[in-house]
Every structure is written in structure tokens, then in C-alpha cells.
Amino acid sequence: MINVTKTFLPDQEKYLQYVREIWERGYLTNNGPLLQELEAQLKNYLQVDHLYFCGNGTIVLQIAIKALEITGEVITTPFSYCATSNAILWEKCTPVFVDVDAASFNINPDLIEASITPATTAILATHVYGNPCDVEKIEAIAKKHNLKVIYDAAHAFGVKYKGRSLLSFGDISTCSFHATKVFHTIEGGALISNHPELDRKLSLLRAFGHQGDEHYLYAGINGKNSEFHAAMGLVNLPHVPEIIHARKEVFAAYDRLLNWDLLYKPVLSKDIEYNYAYYPVVFSSEQVMFRVMEALRVEEIIPRRYFYPSLNTLSFMPKQIACPVSEDISARVLSLPLYVGLPYSDIERIAGIINGHL
Ligand SMILES: *Cc1c(COP(=O)(O)O)cnc(C)c1O
């Protein structure tokens, strides 16, 4: 079977060396030495100053909302994974969906201002597929209306925009290091802050909010991660350049082989160093998408409807807001298999099946 993704697994012996180290120390979690080492290496690799390794890419969204004291309405994108808007709901805020740009699939900055009300306090946007949002326009709007900006950068590991880490934009960016992402720690995530004054708060919020047994400062949560997860990160991080390179090759092969007269894909921002996180293609109709999905399925090739459904259509959203562009794209998009080690012959086969069913 060929799945949409396959987790990169490093040399087992290197991981086991760390496991033996953990056994010797008997220190398994709570800001241990491997976690601190991973944070140091990630800051260096990503060129960011304030980074906190946490349990997953969803709790970091919640901690970011909490840390910035966001309340009321949060402007967000309907074209993302449900974690983005669910985190807003779990923090007792109201997601206000603003439709996406038809070319980039990211939140359309030109539609944001019309959705701002006196209750709006923040913008939470996703760099979809690692493709940067229009960070300049979003920053200008946020400044003008005094809004906080959080980027769900779950897809944006290692992406640079204008030579600068994409994670260094906004008040806080969040990452996911889930096993399906470009860089993974099995489960994991990170908070990347651009506010040194938030350092103490963020590190406390992820660990119950107290310092020692005396000082209970914030209503914190358990957002911690373990030495075992940090170890996976330490073993995987040196492989990231080769992982991105291998993904780039798969990407280029699909680019060459697919029939672009009858398909399209999001337009990547200029001025980026990309991580080749996903390979989404949009079909001419939902019907064609289903036809292709079925043709692939009989060959045991499993792409993913990513993202589907458009989050604004979920029944439990407090505000029902139409987002025609996002609804249209999400009905017709499939993310194709993309991972290290996907053989060229399989890419040819996948492209052949797709082209044959358009
Ligand atoms: C994967 C993902 C998340 C959630 O990350 P987890 O680590 O699985 O909690 C959030 N947002 C987006 C856009 C994602 O792709």
C-alpha cells in the first residue's frame, strides 16, 4: 500500500543510545537534558530565539491563545486542519472565518478588515502546506486594529521567507512535530515567540503554571513533552536537509508528470526556501476527484482529502459563515503521496492513473 505519507524513521541504534542514556539517568520527563538540548538545536536550526518544545501541535495553539490573553472573536482560516479552529473553541473564543485566496489557499488578507468587529482580538492564520501567508499585509492590519497574530505553522518547519525563518513572524508561531510532518518527534510541537517578555509565561503555562511548590502564577496546563520524544527529535534533526531534498525530488517528478491542462495546485509565494511539505492537486470538479481517488484506491494508493471539509461548514462552529473559495477548493483537492523513499516508478504509476482519469 502507498499512503499519503510515511513516517521517516532514523537509525534505530542512534535512538537506542539515547534510550540507554535516559535509563541510566532515570529522568524521563519535566524539562530534562535531552529536551533542553533539542530546544537549543531547534533554535539554532530554525534561527529563532524563543522556542518551547511541547506535547503536540494543538496544545501549543491553546497555550498561545492563553498566553496572549486572547478573548472574544478570532479571525481565522477555514482551509486548515480542524486543530486550528478547535483550539480557538477550546479557549472559549469564537472563530470568525475569512475566506482564502484562490491562488495561495491561505487566508485572504483583503477580506480580513470587513470581518473585524469590536469583539475581535486576534488573527490566527495557517501557512497552508508551508506556503507563507501574506505576513506583511496581516501585520499591517493587526497593527492598525491592535490585534494579536498567531500563525499555525504546523506545516512550515524550515521554511524561510525573504531569507528569514517563517516562524519568526507574528506574535507567536506554533509548530507540530507529529509523525506525519516534515520533521517529527513522534508526537510533539513547539511555541515560537517573538516576545522575550513572554518567556517565563510560556514556559510556565506548558507546565501547570507553577514554579516550585510555592509559586502558583498561572492557570497552566500539561503541555510538556518527554525525554523519549526529545530523543527522536535529536536523532531526526540532522536528517532534515536530506529529508527536504528527497521530498523536493518527488515534488519535481509530479510537476513533470501530471497533466496541468486539467489540474492545478496552489501558487507558492516567491522569495521562499520551501520544505516541500505536501503535494496538493485540485481537480476540475469533486466528481473527478472522487473518480481519481477510487482509481487510486483499487491500486492501493491512498491520497488524503487534505483539507476537507472546509472548517466553516462544521456543525459545531458557533458562527456559520460562508467561505465559497475554501469550500470549493476543499471539495476538489487531494494531497498525493509524498515521502522519503517513494520510488520514482510509483510516482510515475500514480501520475499515470491520475492523468488517465481526468
Ligand atoms: C498537524 C496539524 C496540527 C496539529 O498538530 P498535532 O501535533 O497533531 O496536534 C495543527 N494545525 C495544522 C495545520 C496541522 O497540519
XYZ file of C-alpha atoms and ligand atoms in Angstrom:
373
model
C 0.000 0.000 0.000
C 1.134 3.532 -0.754
C -0.136 6.008 1.791
C -0.206 9.778 1.542
C 2.733 9.826 3.916
C 5.194 7.514 5.572
C 6.974 8.478 8.751
C 10.713 8.969 8.440
C 12.444 6.562 10.794
C 16.090 7.162 11.635
C 18.768 4.652 12.530
C 17.371 2.570 15.396
C 20.732 2.224 17.112
C 21.128 6.009 17.400
C 17.748 6.259 19.054
C 18.542 3.359 21.387
C 21.742 5.076 22.505
C 19.600 7.927 23.792
C 17.159 5.473 25.390
C 20.033 3.824 27.274
C 21.158 7.288 28.407
C 17.640 8.012 29.682
C 17.648 4.682 31.565
C 20.960 5.491 33.224
C 19.782 8.924 34.331
C 16.332 7.738 35.384
C 14.991 11.147 34.328
C 12.117 10.690 31.880
C 10.292 13.999 31.577
C 9.851 17.532 33.025
C 12.308 19.718 31.158
C 15.058 17.097 31.046
C 18.516 17.435 29.499
C 17.567 15.940 26.108
C 14.578 18.274 25.848
C 16.804 21.241 26.613
C 19.353 20.045 24.068
C 16.629 19.679 21.420
C 15.319 23.180 22.135
C 18.840 24.588 21.745
C 19.373 22.744 18.452
C 15.954 23.763 17.111
C 16.587 27.429 17.911
C 19.855 27.197 16.076
C 18.439 25.314 13.080
C 15.346 27.498 12.765
C 17.149 30.733 13.624
C 14.662 31.750 16.299
C 15.358 32.984 19.825
C 12.422 31.807 21.945
C 11.209 28.259 21.404
C 9.414 25.819 23.718
C 9.126 22.146 22.885
C 5.664 20.909 23.899
C 3.393 17.883 23.770
C 1.810 18.431 20.363
C 0.832 20.978 17.735
C -2.642 21.550 19.189
C -1.846 22.299 22.830
C 0.635 24.929 21.610
C -2.185 26.744 19.802
C -4.173 26.748 23.032
C -1.191 27.938 25.076
C -0.510 30.697 22.530
C -4.112 31.921 22.788
C -3.922 31.777 26.583
C -0.525 33.493 26.776
C -1.644 36.408 24.602
C -4.864 36.721 26.639
C -6.989 36.451 23.542
C -10.755 36.608 24.101
C -13.886 37.165 22.012
C -13.613 36.767 18.247
C -10.600 35.345 16.459
C -10.305 35.777 12.729
C -9.124 32.527 11.204
C -8.926 30.450 8.063
C -11.468 27.811 7.032
C -8.817 25.994 4.981
C -6.738 24.258 7.629
C -6.772 21.212 9.835
C -9.547 21.196 12.448
C -6.976 21.644 15.243
C -6.713 25.317 14.257
C -10.336 26.232 14.886
C -10.895 23.645 17.639
C -8.114 25.278 19.670
C -9.965 28.590 19.377
C -13.162 26.909 20.594
C -11.395 25.169 23.496
C -10.110 28.558 24.614
C -13.704 29.809 24.689
C -13.233 32.159 21.758
C -15.326 32.404 18.605
C -13.731 31.519 15.269
C -14.668 34.057 12.597
C -13.840 32.510 9.244
C -12.424 34.665 6.490
C -12.248 33.056 3.069
C -8.973 32.100 1.412
C -7.148 33.416 -1.601
C -7.839 31.252 -4.672
C -4.164 31.193 -5.665
C -2.318 30.657 -2.369
C -5.104 28.835 -0.445
C -4.109 30.996 2.557
C -6.416 33.435 4.349
C -7.249 36.306 2.002
C -5.831 39.424 3.691
C -8.055 41.701 1.613
C -11.156 40.214 3.259
C -9.951 40.432 6.862
C -10.865 44.020 7.686
C -14.521 43.568 6.742
C -14.778 40.851 9.422
C -13.272 42.861 12.256
C -15.764 43.860 14.973
C -15.263 45.462 18.398
C -15.032 41.896 19.770
C -12.095 40.913 17.529
C -8.824 40.489 19.397
C -6.660 38.308 17.162
C -5.904 36.693 13.834
C -4.957 33.005 13.765
C -3.815 32.041 10.283
C -2.243 28.864 8.903
C 0.687 28.789 6.495
C -1.123 26.176 4.435
C 1.171 23.418 3.084
C 4.092 25.540 4.338
C 3.244 28.294 1.860
C 3.611 31.646 3.680
C 0.550 33.751 4.404
C 0.750 37.369 3.295
C 2.585 38.204 6.512
C 3.176 41.851 5.587
C -0.483 42.660 4.962
C -1.586 40.715 8.019
C 0.924 42.574 10.181
C -0.285 45.942 8.882
C -3.936 45.070 9.601
C -3.060 43.770 13.063
C -1.152 46.962 13.893
C -3.950 49.194 12.657
C -6.629 47.373 14.676
C -4.476 46.387 17.652
C -4.872 42.643 17.109
C -2.577 39.806 18.130
C -1.299 37.478 15.420
C -0.719 33.744 15.831
C 0.488 31.611 12.954
C -0.329 27.929 12.891
C 2.989 26.957 11.337
C 2.423 23.207 11.666
C 3.440 22.830 8.005
C 6.172 25.443 7.951
C 9.150 23.729 9.571
C 12.340 25.029 7.991
C 10.583 27.368 5.547
C 12.273 30.708 5.002
C 10.566 33.798 3.670
C 12.811 36.565 2.321
C 15.758 34.813 3.941
C 14.119 34.840 7.364
C 12.535 31.949 9.257
C 8.803 31.940 8.573
C 8.366 31.010 12.224
C 9.671 34.398 13.286
C 6.550 36.260 12.103
C 3.522 37.173 14.211
C 3.381 37.380 17.990
C 3.626 33.599 18.324
C 4.020 30.811 15.780
C 3.225 27.213 16.581
C 4.668 24.048 15.089
C 3.639 20.415 15.044
C 6.230 17.651 15.173
C 3.688 14.891 14.679
C 4.877 11.726 12.916
C 3.217 12.902 9.664
C 5.130 16.188 9.460
C 8.394 17.048 7.686
C 10.305 16.946 10.986
C 8.869 14.788 13.761
C 9.343 13.769 17.373
C 6.590 11.076 17.181
C 4.195 13.474 18.927
C 5.336 16.989 19.630
C 5.047 20.653 18.921
C 6.648 23.981 19.660
C 5.808 27.529 20.606
C 7.964 30.140 18.896
C 7.572 33.558 20.418
C 8.831 36.917 19.320
C 8.337 38.442 22.747
C 11.146 37.906 25.264
C 8.783 39.205 27.957
C 6.534 36.169 27.344
C 9.350 33.668 28.006
C 8.529 32.951 31.616
C 4.792 32.828 30.994
C 5.105 30.379 28.099
C 7.439 28.047 29.942
C 5.131 28.124 32.967
C 1.886 27.729 31.011
C 3.121 24.495 29.443
C 3.932 23.031 32.889
C 0.909 23.693 35.114
C 1.805 27.336 35.742
C 3.765 26.991 38.938
C 7.372 27.472 39.879
C 8.476 25.048 42.544
C 5.926 24.192 45.183
C 5.450 27.757 46.386
C 4.656 29.976 43.428
C 1.425 29.284 41.556
C 1.384 32.023 38.930
C -0.853 30.995 36.023
C -3.679 28.588 35.254
C -1.248 26.394 33.340
C -1.828 23.074 31.625
C 0.193 19.952 30.909
C 1.815 20.847 27.592
C 5.110 19.148 28.382
C 6.946 16.568 26.346
C 9.251 13.721 27.351
C 12.893 12.764 27.000
C 11.915 9.944 24.623
C 10.235 12.369 22.251
C 13.141 14.802 22.532
C 15.491 11.923 21.688
C 13.578 11.197 18.476
C 13.912 14.871 17.604
C 17.650 14.868 18.269
C 18.131 11.851 16.007
C 15.877 13.222 13.260
C 17.006 16.847 13.147
C 20.350 16.219 11.380
C 18.398 14.384 8.645
C 16.146 17.354 7.832
C 18.226 18.698 4.912
C 18.243 15.273 3.220
C 14.520 14.790 4.026
C 13.679 18.101 2.360
C 15.926 17.268 -0.591
C 14.245 13.886 -1.117
C 10.796 15.483 -0.918
C 11.864 18.084 -3.448
C 12.705 15.313 -5.917
C 9.258 13.718 -5.533
C 7.705 17.147 -5.939
C 9.655 17.801 -9.141
C 8.652 14.405 -10.550
C 4.928 15.085 -10.019
C 5.442 18.547 -11.504
C 6.841 16.953 -14.668
C 4.417 14.055 -14.957
C 0.945 15.424 -14.171
C -1.399 16.876 -16.769
C -1.557 20.568 -15.835
C -4.125 21.345 -18.506
C -6.708 19.645 -16.288
C -5.280 20.159 -12.794
C -3.867 22.948 -10.711
C -2.083 23.460 -7.435
C -1.559 26.346 -5.045
C 0.780 29.070 -6.194
C 3.791 29.178 -3.901
C 4.929 32.525 -2.607
C 8.009 33.995 -4.257
C 11.025 34.623 -2.033
C 10.815 31.331 -0.173
C 13.030 28.448 0.688
C 10.435 25.717 0.739
C 10.157 22.447 2.690
C 8.020 20.502 0.169
C 5.648 19.502 2.953
C 2.654 18.430 0.829
C 1.655 17.829 -2.756
C -1.938 19.028 -3.152
C -3.658 18.941 -6.536
C -7.058 20.423 -7.338
C -9.320 18.630 -9.821
C -11.839 20.230 -12.167
C -14.751 19.016 -10.021
C -15.480 16.986 -6.904
C -16.775 14.237 -9.183
C -13.433 13.964 -10.987
C -11.655 13.993 -7.613
C -13.777 11.038 -6.429
C -13.163 9.195 -9.710
C -9.398 9.600 -9.326
C -9.495 8.669 -5.640
C -11.326 5.455 -6.473
C -8.935 4.604 -9.324
C -6.012 5.075 -6.939
C -7.701 3.107 -4.175
C -8.083 -0.019 -6.300
C -4.304 0.149 -6.803
C -3.923 0.520 -3.017
C -2.778 4.108 -3.301
C -4.309 6.278 -0.613
C -4.147 10.049 -1.057
C -5.818 12.318 1.501
C -8.605 14.865 1.238
C -6.456 17.489 2.882
C -8.060 19.804 3.807
C -11.634 18.674 3.818
C -14.156 19.739 4.934
C -13.840 23.491 4.921
C -13.856 24.290 8.648
C -16.549 26.970 8.393
C -19.039 24.240 7.442
C -18.575 22.190 10.629
C -21.873 21.942 12.500
C -20.394 22.846 15.889
C -19.000 26.219 14.828
C -20.898 28.936 16.690
C -20.921 31.281 13.692
C -21.916 29.899 10.314
C -20.065 31.951 7.725
C -19.968 31.149 4.010
C -16.472 30.797 2.515
C -17.125 29.878 -1.119
C -13.489 29.740 -2.253
C -12.400 27.475 0.595
C -15.482 25.251 0.251
C -14.859 24.917 -3.464
C -11.152 24.043 -3.132
C -11.619 21.646 -0.218
C -14.225 19.681 -2.171
C -11.809 19.136 -5.077
C -8.356 18.816 -3.515
C -6.281 15.714 -2.833
C -2.843 15.556 -1.251
C -0.771 12.979 -3.116
C 1.706 10.525 -1.570
C 4.905 12.367 -0.723
C 7.627 10.948 1.483
C 11.276 9.996 1.631
C 11.821 6.758 -0.257
C 8.768 6.909 -2.533
C 10.177 5.191 -5.638
C 10.151 7.044 -8.958
C 8.311 4.117 -10.553
C 5.463 4.614 -8.080
C 5.311 8.341 -8.764
C 5.043 7.519 -12.480
C 2.304 4.993 -11.753
C 0.351 7.469 -9.565
C 0.653 10.229 -12.170
C -0.418 7.794 -14.900
C -3.556 6.769 -13.003
C -4.436 10.393 -12.272
C -3.886 11.557 -15.843
C -5.918 8.620 -17.107
C -8.991 9.569 -15.062
C -9.222 13.334 -15.570
C -0.902 18.660 12.198
C -1.553 19.967 12.360
C -1.942 20.460 13.610
C -1.949 19.616 14.846
O -0.752 19.144 15.242
P -0.693 17.903 16.248
O 0.753 17.833 16.590
O -1.174 16.696 15.515
O -1.543 18.245 17.428
C -2.432 21.747 13.697
N -2.575 22.507 12.602
C -2.246 22.069 11.381
C -2.410 22.977 10.215
C -1.750 20.777 11.213
O -1.466 20.317 9.985
